[in-house]
N, C-alpha and C. Protein backbone atom coordinates (compact mmCIF):
# COMPACT_ATOMS: atom_id res chain seq x y z
N UNK A 1 1.48 2.86 -1.03
CA UNK A 1 0.71 3.45 -2.11
C UNK A 1 -0.53 4.09 -1.50
N UNK A 2 -0.80 5.34 -1.92
CA UNK A 2 -1.90 6.07 -1.30
C UNK A 2 -1.53 6.50 0.10
N UNK A 3 -0.39 7.18 0.23
CA UNK A 3 0.17 7.46 1.56
C UNK A 3 -0.65 8.42 2.40
N UNK A 4 -1.45 9.27 1.78
CA UNK A 4 -2.25 10.21 2.57
C UNK A 4 -1.38 11.01 3.52
N UNK A 5 -1.70 10.96 4.80
CA UNK A 5 -0.94 11.71 5.80
C UNK A 5 0.33 11.00 6.24
N UNK A 6 0.55 9.78 5.77
CA UNK A 6 1.75 9.04 6.15
C UNK A 6 1.61 8.21 7.40
N UNK A 7 0.41 8.13 7.94
CA UNK A 7 0.23 7.43 9.21
C UNK A 7 0.61 5.95 9.13
N UNK A 8 0.30 5.28 8.01
CA UNK A 8 0.67 3.86 7.90
C UNK A 8 2.18 3.69 7.85
N UNK A 9 2.88 4.58 7.19
CA UNK A 9 4.35 4.51 7.14
C UNK A 9 4.94 4.75 8.52
N UNK A 10 4.39 5.71 9.24
CA UNK A 10 4.89 6.01 10.58
C UNK A 10 4.69 4.81 11.50
N UNK A 11 3.51 4.20 11.44
CA UNK A 11 3.24 3.01 12.26
C UNK A 11 4.17 1.87 11.86
N UNK A 12 4.37 1.67 10.56
CA UNK A 12 5.26 0.60 10.11
C UNK A 12 6.68 0.82 10.65
N UNK A 13 7.15 2.04 10.62
CA UNK A 13 8.48 2.34 11.16
C UNK A 13 8.53 2.09 12.66
N UNK A 14 7.50 2.50 13.36
CA UNK A 14 7.45 2.29 14.82
C UNK A 14 7.37 0.80 15.16
N UNK A 15 6.87 0.00 14.21
CA UNK A 15 6.76 -1.45 14.41
C UNK A 15 7.99 -2.22 13.90
N UNK A 16 9.01 -1.50 13.43
CA UNK A 16 10.24 -2.16 13.05
C UNK A 16 10.69 -2.07 11.61
N UNK A 17 9.91 -1.48 10.73
CA UNK A 17 10.36 -1.31 9.35
C UNK A 17 11.61 -0.41 9.34
N UNK A 18 12.57 -0.75 8.51
CA UNK A 18 13.82 0.01 8.46
C UNK A 18 13.66 1.34 7.74
N UNK A 19 12.87 1.34 6.67
CA UNK A 19 12.64 2.56 5.89
C UNK A 19 11.35 2.39 5.10
N UNK A 20 10.82 3.51 4.65
CA UNK A 20 9.57 3.49 3.90
C UNK A 20 9.66 4.42 2.70
N UNK A 21 9.00 4.02 1.62
CA UNK A 21 8.78 4.88 0.46
C UNK A 21 7.28 5.13 0.42
N UNK A 22 6.88 6.39 0.50
CA UNK A 22 5.47 6.76 0.51
C UNK A 22 5.11 7.39 -0.82
N UNK A 23 4.03 6.90 -1.43
CA UNK A 23 3.64 7.35 -2.76
C UNK A 23 2.17 7.74 -2.76
N UNK A 24 1.87 8.88 -3.38
CA UNK A 24 0.48 9.31 -3.55
C UNK A 24 0.39 10.12 -4.83
N UNK A 25 -0.77 10.10 -5.46
CA UNK A 25 -0.96 10.88 -6.69
C UNK A 25 -1.33 12.32 -6.39
N UNK A 26 -1.67 12.61 -5.14
CA UNK A 26 -2.16 13.93 -4.74
C UNK A 26 -1.03 14.75 -4.11
N UNK A 27 -0.76 15.92 -4.67
CA UNK A 27 0.31 16.78 -4.12
C UNK A 27 0.05 17.15 -2.66
N UNK A 28 -1.22 17.41 -2.32
CA UNK A 28 -1.55 17.75 -0.94
C UNK A 28 -1.19 16.59 -0.01
N UNK A 29 -1.50 15.37 -0.42
CA UNK A 29 -1.18 14.20 0.41
C UNK A 29 0.33 14.06 0.57
N UNK A 30 1.08 14.28 -0.48
CA UNK A 30 2.54 14.19 -0.39
C UNK A 30 3.08 15.23 0.59
N UNK A 31 2.58 16.45 0.51
CA UNK A 31 3.01 17.50 1.45
C UNK A 31 2.60 17.15 2.87
N UNK A 32 1.40 16.65 3.05
CA UNK A 32 0.92 16.26 4.37
C UNK A 32 1.76 15.13 4.94
N UNK A 33 2.11 14.17 4.10
CA UNK A 33 2.94 13.06 4.53
C UNK A 33 4.31 13.56 4.99
N UNK A 34 4.91 14.45 4.21
CA UNK A 34 6.21 15.01 4.60
C UNK A 34 6.12 15.71 5.96
N UNK A 35 5.05 16.48 6.17
CA UNK A 35 4.86 17.16 7.45
C UNK A 35 4.70 16.16 8.60
N UNK A 36 3.90 15.12 8.38
CA UNK A 36 3.65 14.12 9.43
C UNK A 36 4.91 13.36 9.82
N UNK A 37 5.69 12.94 8.82
CA UNK A 37 6.89 12.16 9.17
C UNK A 37 7.92 13.04 9.87
N UNK A 38 7.95 14.34 9.51
CA UNK A 38 8.86 15.26 10.21
C UNK A 38 8.42 15.43 11.65
N UNK A 39 7.13 15.64 11.87
CA UNK A 39 6.60 15.80 13.23
C UNK A 39 6.81 14.53 14.07
N UNK A 40 6.83 13.38 13.41
CA UNK A 40 7.02 12.11 14.11
C UNK A 40 8.48 11.75 14.30
N UNK A 41 9.36 12.56 13.74
CA UNK A 41 10.79 12.33 13.91
C UNK A 41 11.35 11.17 13.10
N UNK A 42 10.69 10.82 12.00
CA UNK A 42 11.16 9.69 11.19
C UNK A 42 11.51 10.10 9.76
N UNK A 43 11.67 11.41 9.53
CA UNK A 43 11.89 11.89 8.15
C UNK A 43 13.17 11.33 7.52
N UNK A 44 14.13 10.91 8.34
CA UNK A 44 15.36 10.33 7.79
C UNK A 44 15.16 8.91 7.29
N UNK A 45 13.98 8.31 7.56
CA UNK A 45 13.69 6.94 7.15
C UNK A 45 12.57 6.87 6.11
N UNK A 46 12.13 8.03 5.63
CA UNK A 46 10.99 8.08 4.71
C UNK A 46 11.34 8.88 3.46
N UNK A 47 11.01 8.32 2.32
CA UNK A 47 11.09 9.04 1.06
C UNK A 47 9.67 9.18 0.52
N UNK A 48 9.26 10.41 0.25
CA UNK A 48 7.92 10.67 -0.28
C UNK A 48 8.04 10.95 -1.77
N UNK A 49 7.23 10.25 -2.56
CA UNK A 49 7.21 10.43 -4.00
C UNK A 49 5.79 10.72 -4.45
N UNK A 50 5.62 11.73 -5.29
CA UNK A 50 4.31 12.02 -5.86
C UNK A 50 4.20 11.35 -7.22
N UNK A 51 3.12 10.62 -7.41
CA UNK A 51 2.88 9.92 -8.66
C UNK A 51 2.16 8.62 -8.39
N UNK A 52 2.10 7.78 -9.41
CA UNK A 52 1.44 6.48 -9.29
C UNK A 52 2.52 5.39 -9.34
N UNK A 53 2.19 4.24 -9.85
CA UNK A 53 3.15 3.13 -9.86
C UNK A 53 4.39 3.43 -10.69
N UNK A 54 4.34 4.42 -11.57
CA UNK A 54 5.52 4.74 -12.38
C UNK A 54 6.68 5.22 -11.51
N UNK A 55 6.41 5.72 -10.32
CA UNK A 55 7.50 6.20 -9.47
C UNK A 55 8.12 5.08 -8.63
N UNK A 56 7.64 3.85 -8.79
CA UNK A 56 8.26 2.71 -8.13
C UNK A 56 9.61 2.36 -8.74
N UNK A 57 9.80 2.71 -9.99
CA UNK A 57 11.05 2.36 -10.66
C UNK A 57 11.20 0.86 -10.76
N UNK A 58 12.43 0.38 -10.66
CA UNK A 58 12.70 -1.06 -10.74
C UNK A 58 13.01 -1.65 -9.37
N UNK A 59 12.71 -0.91 -8.35
CA UNK A 59 12.98 -1.37 -6.99
C UNK A 59 12.11 -2.56 -6.63
N UNK A 60 12.58 -3.31 -5.63
CA UNK A 60 11.78 -4.39 -5.06
C UNK A 60 11.64 -4.14 -3.58
N UNK A 61 10.50 -4.53 -3.03
CA UNK A 61 10.17 -4.24 -1.65
C UNK A 61 9.80 -5.51 -0.91
N UNK A 62 10.04 -5.50 0.41
CA UNK A 62 9.63 -6.63 1.25
C UNK A 62 8.13 -6.61 1.49
N UNK A 63 7.56 -5.42 1.54
CA UNK A 63 6.11 -5.32 1.64
C UNK A 63 5.63 -4.02 1.01
N UNK A 64 4.41 -4.09 0.53
CA UNK A 64 3.76 -2.92 -0.04
C UNK A 64 2.41 -2.77 0.66
N UNK A 65 2.16 -1.57 1.16
CA UNK A 65 0.88 -1.22 1.75
C UNK A 65 0.15 -0.35 0.73
N UNK A 66 -1.04 -0.76 0.34
CA UNK A 66 -1.82 0.02 -0.60
C UNK A 66 -3.18 0.30 0.03
N UNK A 67 -3.38 1.53 0.45
CA UNK A 67 -4.63 1.94 1.08
C UNK A 67 -5.39 2.82 0.09
N UNK A 68 -6.02 2.14 -0.88
CA UNK A 68 -6.68 2.85 -1.98
C UNK A 68 -7.92 2.07 -2.40
N UNK A 69 -8.64 2.60 -3.37
CA UNK A 69 -9.91 1.97 -3.74
C UNK A 69 -9.73 0.78 -4.69
N UNK A 70 -10.81 0.03 -4.83
CA UNK A 70 -10.84 -1.19 -5.63
C UNK A 70 -10.34 -0.98 -7.06
N UNK A 71 -10.81 0.06 -7.73
CA UNK A 71 -10.45 0.26 -9.13
C UNK A 71 -8.95 0.47 -9.30
N UNK A 72 -8.36 1.24 -8.44
CA UNK A 72 -6.92 1.48 -8.54
C UNK A 72 -6.16 0.21 -8.17
N UNK A 73 -6.60 -0.50 -7.15
CA UNK A 73 -5.95 -1.77 -6.80
C UNK A 73 -5.96 -2.71 -8.00
N UNK A 74 -7.11 -2.89 -8.61
CA UNK A 74 -7.21 -3.81 -9.76
C UNK A 74 -6.37 -3.33 -10.94
N UNK A 75 -6.31 -2.03 -11.14
CA UNK A 75 -5.51 -1.47 -12.22
C UNK A 75 -4.01 -1.66 -12.00
N UNK A 76 -3.58 -1.56 -10.75
CA UNK A 76 -2.14 -1.52 -10.43
C UNK A 76 -1.58 -2.76 -9.78
N UNK A 77 -2.40 -3.76 -9.50
CA UNK A 77 -1.93 -4.90 -8.72
C UNK A 77 -0.78 -5.66 -9.39
N UNK A 78 -0.78 -5.75 -10.70
CA UNK A 78 0.32 -6.44 -11.39
C UNK A 78 1.64 -5.72 -11.13
N UNK A 79 1.62 -4.41 -11.10
CA UNK A 79 2.84 -3.62 -10.82
C UNK A 79 3.28 -3.83 -9.38
N UNK A 80 2.33 -3.92 -8.44
CA UNK A 80 2.69 -4.19 -7.05
C UNK A 80 3.38 -5.55 -6.94
N UNK A 81 2.81 -6.54 -7.59
CA UNK A 81 3.38 -7.89 -7.53
C UNK A 81 4.79 -7.90 -8.13
N UNK A 82 4.98 -7.19 -9.23
CA UNK A 82 6.30 -7.12 -9.86
C UNK A 82 7.32 -6.45 -8.95
N UNK A 83 6.88 -5.55 -8.10
CA UNK A 83 7.78 -4.82 -7.21
C UNK A 83 8.02 -5.53 -5.87
N UNK A 84 7.38 -6.67 -5.65
CA UNK A 84 7.55 -7.40 -4.40
C UNK A 84 8.69 -8.41 -4.51
N UNK A 85 9.51 -8.49 -3.48
CA UNK A 85 10.49 -9.56 -3.37
C UNK A 85 9.77 -10.89 -3.20
N UNK A 86 10.42 -11.99 -3.55
CA UNK A 86 9.86 -13.31 -3.27
C UNK A 86 9.63 -13.42 -1.76
N UNK A 87 8.46 -13.89 -1.38
CA UNK A 87 8.11 -13.96 0.03
C UNK A 87 7.58 -12.66 0.59
N UNK A 88 7.51 -11.61 -0.23
CA UNK A 88 7.04 -10.30 0.22
C UNK A 88 5.54 -10.27 0.43
N UNK A 89 5.11 -9.33 1.25
CA UNK A 89 3.69 -9.17 1.59
C UNK A 89 3.07 -7.98 0.88
N UNK A 90 1.86 -8.18 0.40
CA UNK A 90 1.04 -7.11 -0.15
C UNK A 90 -0.14 -6.93 0.78
N UNK A 91 -0.23 -5.76 1.38
CA UNK A 91 -1.31 -5.44 2.31
C UNK A 91 -2.21 -4.41 1.65
N UNK A 92 -3.47 -4.77 1.45
CA UNK A 92 -4.42 -3.93 0.74
C UNK A 92 -5.54 -3.50 1.67
N UNK A 93 -5.92 -2.23 1.62
CA UNK A 93 -7.05 -1.75 2.40
C UNK A 93 -7.68 -0.56 1.68
N UNK A 94 -8.85 -0.14 2.18
CA UNK A 94 -9.53 1.00 1.59
C UNK A 94 -10.63 0.62 0.63
N UNK A 95 -11.10 -0.62 0.71
CA UNK A 95 -12.15 -1.09 -0.19
C UNK A 95 -13.25 -1.78 0.61
N UNK A 96 -14.32 -2.11 -0.07
CA UNK A 96 -15.52 -2.64 0.58
C UNK A 96 -15.62 -4.16 0.48
N UNK A 97 -16.49 -4.72 1.30
CA UNK A 97 -16.73 -6.17 1.32
C UNK A 97 -17.03 -6.71 -0.07
N UNK A 98 -17.83 -5.98 -0.83
CA UNK A 98 -18.23 -6.43 -2.16
C UNK A 98 -17.06 -6.50 -3.16
N UNK A 99 -15.93 -5.91 -2.82
CA UNK A 99 -14.76 -5.90 -3.70
C UNK A 99 -13.81 -7.07 -3.46
N UNK A 100 -14.00 -7.79 -2.36
CA UNK A 100 -13.06 -8.84 -1.96
C UNK A 100 -12.90 -9.90 -3.03
N UNK A 101 -13.99 -10.36 -3.61
CA UNK A 101 -13.92 -11.44 -4.60
C UNK A 101 -13.07 -11.03 -5.81
N UNK A 102 -13.29 -9.83 -6.35
CA UNK A 102 -12.53 -9.37 -7.52
C UNK A 102 -11.05 -9.19 -7.19
N UNK A 103 -10.77 -8.63 -6.02
CA UNK A 103 -9.37 -8.40 -5.62
C UNK A 103 -8.67 -9.73 -5.38
N UNK A 104 -9.34 -10.67 -4.74
CA UNK A 104 -8.76 -11.99 -4.50
C UNK A 104 -8.47 -12.69 -5.82
N UNK A 105 -9.40 -12.62 -6.75
CA UNK A 105 -9.20 -13.26 -8.06
C UNK A 105 -8.01 -12.67 -8.79
N UNK A 106 -7.88 -11.36 -8.78
CA UNK A 106 -6.75 -10.71 -9.45
C UNK A 106 -5.43 -11.08 -8.78
N UNK A 107 -5.40 -11.08 -7.46
CA UNK A 107 -4.17 -11.40 -6.73
C UNK A 107 -3.74 -12.84 -6.95
N UNK A 108 -4.68 -13.77 -6.86
CA UNK A 108 -4.32 -15.18 -7.03
C UNK A 108 -3.92 -15.49 -8.47
N UNK A 109 -4.52 -14.79 -9.43
CA UNK A 109 -4.13 -14.98 -10.84
C UNK A 109 -2.69 -14.55 -11.08
N UNK A 110 -2.18 -13.66 -10.24
CA UNK A 110 -0.80 -13.18 -10.35
C UNK A 110 0.15 -13.98 -9.45
N UNK A 111 -0.35 -15.06 -8.85
CA UNK A 111 0.50 -15.94 -8.06
C UNK A 111 0.59 -15.62 -6.58
N UNK A 112 -0.20 -14.68 -6.10
CA UNK A 112 -0.18 -14.36 -4.68
C UNK A 112 -1.01 -15.36 -3.89
N UNK A 113 -0.60 -15.58 -2.66
CA UNK A 113 -1.34 -16.45 -1.74
C UNK A 113 -2.07 -15.58 -0.72
N UNK A 114 -3.36 -15.82 -0.56
CA UNK A 114 -4.16 -15.08 0.41
C UNK A 114 -3.84 -15.59 1.81
N UNK A 115 -3.54 -14.67 2.72
CA UNK A 115 -3.22 -15.03 4.10
C UNK A 115 -4.32 -14.66 5.07
N UNK A 116 -4.91 -13.46 4.91
CA UNK A 116 -5.87 -13.00 5.90
C UNK A 116 -6.73 -11.88 5.33
N UNK A 117 -7.97 -11.83 5.79
CA UNK A 117 -8.87 -10.72 5.51
C UNK A 117 -9.37 -10.18 6.84
N UNK A 118 -9.29 -8.88 7.00
CA UNK A 118 -9.81 -8.22 8.19
C UNK A 118 -11.03 -7.40 7.81
N UNK A 119 -11.97 -7.29 8.74
CA UNK A 119 -13.21 -6.57 8.47
C UNK A 119 -13.54 -5.61 9.59
N UNK A 120 -14.01 -4.44 9.20
CA UNK A 120 -14.59 -3.48 10.14
C UNK A 120 -15.76 -2.83 9.44
N UNK A 121 -16.95 -3.11 9.94
CA UNK A 121 -18.18 -2.71 9.27
C UNK A 121 -18.12 -3.21 7.83
N UNK A 122 -18.33 -2.34 6.82
CA UNK A 122 -18.29 -2.81 5.43
C UNK A 122 -16.88 -2.76 4.82
N UNK A 123 -15.93 -2.19 5.54
CA UNK A 123 -14.56 -2.03 5.04
C UNK A 123 -13.75 -3.31 5.20
N UNK A 124 -12.83 -3.53 4.25
CA UNK A 124 -11.99 -4.72 4.27
C UNK A 124 -10.51 -4.36 4.08
N UNK A 125 -9.67 -5.23 4.64
CA UNK A 125 -8.23 -5.19 4.41
C UNK A 125 -7.79 -6.62 4.16
N UNK A 126 -6.82 -6.81 3.27
CA UNK A 126 -6.38 -8.15 2.92
C UNK A 126 -4.86 -8.24 2.89
N UNK A 127 -4.35 -9.41 3.25
CA UNK A 127 -2.92 -9.69 3.25
C UNK A 127 -2.66 -10.83 2.27
N UNK A 128 -1.75 -10.59 1.33
CA UNK A 128 -1.31 -11.59 0.36
C UNK A 128 0.20 -11.71 0.44
N UNK A 129 0.72 -12.88 0.09
CA UNK A 129 2.17 -13.11 0.06
C UNK A 129 2.57 -13.63 -1.32
N UNK A 130 3.70 -13.15 -1.79
CA UNK A 130 4.22 -13.57 -3.10
C UNK A 130 4.98 -14.88 -2.95
């Protein structure tokens, strides 16, 4: 979610992911993602979709990477949890230290278990498991 240039999907594929679905609300980001995955030689393993959580359909995923801001995470986290397989990972980034408490509360209220928080300057990333 929030695929931008597709760099996180490309790295995930290089680290062993079998396939990726990349989603962004911005048409430019979707086009950029398509260009990046083609240049990286992984276009046969990537599907790019423009839209928000509505383009997830009824699919379930082993992991979801969401590199977006706090407000969108809080708005969409229930949909992410619904789309995760049991034991699946939700990896969240793109938010600030001050957002950690609200995001943790929303995630745990939906039954997710907090595994790790990473920090770089004021930026945070979090890993939850269903």
